[in-house]
């Protein structure tokens, strides 16, 4: 059991240190902000139509 847990934590540390994981986290953050900005823009378009 302990050996398995040690291997898992080592794998987790490797994942955290790998550039791919950091890039994925950064992409998730950018996408999250992207959806927030998109939601705000949609709200503005609904509240203040372009024709007004």
mmCIF file of N, CA and C in Angstrom:
data_model
loop_
_atom_site.group_PDB
_atom_site.id
_atom_site.type_symbol
_atom_site.label_atom_id
_atom_site.label_comp_id
_atom_site.label_asym_id
_atom_site.label_seq_id
_atom_site.Cartn_x
_atom_site.Cartn_y
_atom_site.Cartn_z
ATOM 1 N N UNK A 1 0.837 -1.200 0.000
ATOM 2 C CA UNK A 1 0.000 0.000 0.000
ATOM 3 C C UNK A 1 0.877 1.259 0.000
ATOM 4 N N UNK A 2 1.842 1.302 0.937
ATOM 5 C CA UNK A 2 2.686 2.492 1.056
ATOM 6 C C UNK A 2 3.487 2.720 -0.212
ATOM 7 N N UNK A 3 3.979 1.639 -0.826
ATOM 8 C CA UNK A 3 4.762 1.780 -2.054
ATOM 9 C C UNK A 3 3.886 2.386 -3.151
ATOM 10 N N UNK A 4 2.639 1.913 -3.252
ATOM 11 C CA UNK A 4 1.723 2.448 -4.264
ATOM 12 C C UNK A 4 1.475 3.932 -4.051
ATOM 13 N N UNK A 5 1.274 4.337 -2.797
ATOM 14 C CA UNK A 5 1.029 5.749 -2.496
ATOM 15 C C UNK A 5 2.250 6.591 -2.856
ATOM 16 N N UNK A 6 3.446 6.086 -2.548
ATOM 17 C CA UNK A 6 4.668 6.829 -2.855
ATOM 18 C C UNK A 6 4.785 7.016 -4.363
ATOM 19 N N UNK A 7 4.490 5.952 -5.118
ATOM 20 C CA UNK A 7 4.561 6.046 -6.579
ATOM 21 C C UNK A 7 3.567 7.082 -7.084
ATOM 22 N N UNK A 8 2.357 7.076 -6.522
ATOM 23 C CA UNK A 8 1.338 8.029 -6.964
ATOM 24 C C UNK A 8 1.782 9.460 -6.700
ATOM 25 N N UNK A 9 2.339 9.720 -5.516
ATOM 26 C CA UNK A 9 2.760 11.088 -5.201
ATOM 27 C C UNK A 9 3.920 11.498 -6.106
ATOM 28 N N UNK A 10 4.819 10.552 -6.413
ATOM 29 C CA UNK A 10 5.924 10.866 -7.325
ATOM 30 C C UNK A 10 5.375 11.209 -8.708
ATOM 31 N N UNK A 11 4.411 10.424 -9.160
ATOM 32 C CA UNK A 11 3.788 10.699 -10.463
ATOM 33 C C UNK A 11 3.126 12.074 -10.445
ATOM 34 N N UNK A 12 2.446 12.395 -9.342
ATOM 35 C CA UNK A 12 1.780 13.693 -9.225
ATOM 36 C C UNK A 12 2.785 14.837 -9.292
ATOM 37 N N UNK A 13 3.923 14.671 -8.610
ATOM 38 C CA UNK A 13 4.954 15.719 -8.650
ATOM 39 C C UNK A 13 5.496 15.869 -10.062
ATOM 40 N N UNK A 14 5.705 14.736 -10.764
ATOM 41 C CA UNK A 14 6.181 14.805 -12.154
ATOM 42 C C UNK A 14 5.172 15.554 -13.021
ATOM 43 N N UNK A 15 3.888 15.255 -12.808
ATOM 44 C CA UNK A 15 2.837 15.925 -13.591
ATOM 45 C C UNK A 15 2.849 17.421 -13.329
ATOM 46 N N UNK A 16 2.973 17.802 -12.046
ATOM 47 C CA UNK A 16 2.949 19.228 -11.700
ATOM 48 C C UNK A 16 4.150 19.956 -12.291
ATOM 49 N N UNK A 17 5.295 19.255 -12.368
ATOM 50 C CA UNK A 17 6.509 19.908 -12.853
ATOM 51 C C UNK A 17 6.586 19.918 -14.373
ATOM 52 N N UNK A 18 5.773 19.093 -15.039
ATOM 53 C CA UNK A 18 5.878 18.995 -16.497
ATOM 54 C C UNK A 18 5.300 20.239 -17.168
ATOM 55 N N UNK A 19 5.934 20.703 -18.247
ATOM 56 C CA UNK A 19 5.446 21.894 -18.969
ATOM 57 C C UNK A 19 4.045 21.692 -19.527
ATOM 58 N N UNK A 20 3.729 20.449 -19.925
ATOM 59 C CA UNK A 20 2.410 20.182 -20.509
ATOM 60 C C UNK A 20 1.315 20.518 -19.505
ATOM 61 N N UNK A 21 1.516 20.120 -18.235
ATOM 62 C CA UNK A 21 0.499 20.378 -17.212
ATOM 63 C C UNK A 21 0.352 21.873 -16.979
ATOM 64 N N UNK A 22 1.481 22.579 -16.926
ATOM 65 C CA UNK A 22 1.415 24.025 -16.707
ATOM 66 C C UNK A 22 0.701 24.700 -17.862
ATOM 67 N N UNK A 23 0.985 24.264 -19.075
ATOM 68 C CA UNK A 23 0.318 24.832 -20.254
ATOM 69 C C UNK A 23 -1.177 24.559 -20.185
ATOM 70 N N UNK A 24 -1.549 23.342 -19.784
ATOM 71 C CA UNK A 24 -2.963 22.982 -19.686
ATOM 72 C C UNK A 24 -3.665 23.849 -18.644
ATOM 73 N N UNK A 25 -3.001 24.048 -17.485
ATOM 74 C CA UNK A 25 -3.599 24.892 -16.440
ATOM 75 C C UNK A 25 -3.761 26.322 -16.937
ATOM 76 N N UNK A 26 -2.743 26.814 -17.637
ATOM 77 C CA UNK A 26 -2.807 28.173 -18.172
ATOM 78 C C UNK A 26 -3.946 28.279 -19.184
ATOM 79 N N UNK A 27 -4.076 27.272 -20.044
ATOM 80 C CA UNK A 27 -5.149 27.278 -21.037
ATOM 81 C C UNK A 27 -6.511 27.263 -20.354
ATOM 82 N N UNK A 28 -6.639 26.472 -19.274
ATOM 83 C CA UNK A 28 -7.907 26.422 -18.543
ATOM 84 C C UNK A 28 -8.231 27.791 -17.943
ATOM 85 N N UNK A 29 -7.204 28.445 -17.402
ATOM 86 C CA UNK A 29 -7.411 29.772 -16.809
ATOM 87 C C UNK A 29 -7.852 30.762 -17.873
ATOM 88 N N UNK A 30 -7.167 30.742 -19.027
ATOM 89 C CA UNK A 30 -7.505 31.663 -20.111
ATOM 90 C C UNK A 30 -8.924 31.391 -20.601
ATOM 91 N N UNK A 31 -9.260 30.095 -20.734
ATOM 92 C CA UNK A 31 -10.604 29.736 -21.188
ATOM 93 C C UNK A 31 -11.646 30.205 -20.180
ATOM 94 N N UNK A 32 -11.334 30.058 -18.889
ATOM 95 C CA UNK A 32 -12.261 30.507 -17.848
ATOM 96 C C UNK A 32 -12.526 31.995 -17.964
ATOM 97 N N UNK A 33 -11.454 32.791 -18.087
ATOM 98 C CA UNK A 33 -11.623 34.235 -18.248
ATOM 99 C C UNK A 33 -12.333 34.533 -19.559
ATOM 100 N N UNK A 34 -12.051 33.742 -20.596
ATOM 101 C CA UNK A 34 -12.707 33.929 -21.892
ATOM 102 C C UNK A 34 -14.216 33.789 -21.771
ATOM 103 N N UNK A 35 -14.664 32.768 -21.026
ATOM 104 C CA UNK A 35 -16.117 32.594 -20.887
ATOM 105 C C UNK A 35 -16.725 33.712 -20.054
ATOM 106 N N UNK A 36 -15.987 34.197 -19.056
ATOM 107 C CA UNK A 36 -16.492 35.322 -18.248
ATOM 108 C C UNK A 36 -16.671 36.554 -19.128
ATOM 109 N N UNK A 37 -15.633 36.860 -19.926
ATOM 110 C CA UNK A 37 -15.694 38.032 -20.810
ATOM 111 C C UNK A 37 -16.831 37.861 -21.822
ATOM 112 N N UNK A 38 -16.957 36.651 -22.388
ATOM 113 C CA UNK A 38 -18.027 36.392 -23.355
ATOM 114 C C UNK A 38 -19.388 36.626 -22.706
ATOM 115 N N UNK A 39 -19.555 36.147 -21.462
ATOM 116 C CA UNK A 39 -20.824 36.342 -20.763
ATOM 117 C C UNK A 39 -21.130 37.821 -20.565
ATOM 118 N N UNK A 40 -20.117 38.598 -20.196
ATOM 119 C CA UNK A 40 -20.314 40.045 -19.998
ATOM 120 C C UNK A 40 -20.708 40.708 -21.317
ATOM 121 N N UNK A 41 -20.027 40.334 -22.396
ATOM 122 C CA UNK A 41 -20.336 40.915 -23.711
ATOM 123 C C UNK A 41 -21.765 40.575 -24.105
ATOM 124 N N UNK A 42 -22.165 39.316 -23.903
ATOM 125 C CA UNK A 42 -23.537 38.907 -24.234
ATOM 126 C C UNK A 42 -24.545 39.720 -23.418
ATOM 127 N N UNK A 43 -24.262 39.900 -22.121
ATOM 128 C CA UNK A 43 -25.153 40.698 -21.278
ATOM 129 C C UNK A 43 -25.252 42.127 -21.798
ATOM 130 N N UNK A 44 -24.121 42.710 -22.156
ATOM 131 C CA UNK A 44 -24.128 44.085 -22.671
ATOM 132 C C UNK A 44 -24.949 44.169 -23.955
ATOM 133 N N UNK A 45 -24.784 43.181 -24.839
ATOM 134 C CA UNK A 45 -25.528 43.184 -26.102
ATOM 135 C C UNK A 45 -27.027 43.082 -25.828
ATOM 136 N N UNK A 46 -27.395 42.260 -24.816
ATOM 137 C CA UNK A 46 -28.823 42.099 -24.498
ATOM 138 C C UNK A 46 -29.369 43.380 -23.865
ATOM 139 N N UNK A 47 -28.618 43.952 -22.925
ATOM 140 C CA UNK A 47 -29.097 45.144 -22.214
ATOM 141 C C UNK A 47 -29.052 46.379 -23.100
ATOM 142 N N UNK A 48 -27.987 46.500 -23.898
ATOM 143 C CA UNK A 48 -27.836 47.666 -24.764
ATOM 144 C C UNK A 48 -27.694 47.205 -26.209
ATOM 145 N N UNK A 49 -28.800 46.930 -26.894
ATOM 146 C CA UNK A 49 -28.744 46.444 -28.280
ATOM 147 C C UNK A 49 -27.962 47.408 -29.166
ATOM 148 N N UNK A 50 -27.314 46.852 -30.182
ATOM 149 C CA UNK A 50 -26.475 47.666 -31.071
ATOM 150 C C UNK A 50 -27.316 48.736 -31.780
ATOM 151 N N UNK A 51 -28.594 48.448 -32.024
ATOM 152 C CA UNK A 51 -29.446 49.385 -32.745
ATOM 153 C C UNK A 51 -29.839 50.591 -31.903
ATOM 154 N N UNK A 52 -29.719 50.476 -30.579
ATOM 155 C CA UNK A 52 -30.170 51.565 -29.713
ATOM 156 C C UNK A 52 -29.278 52.789 -29.837
#
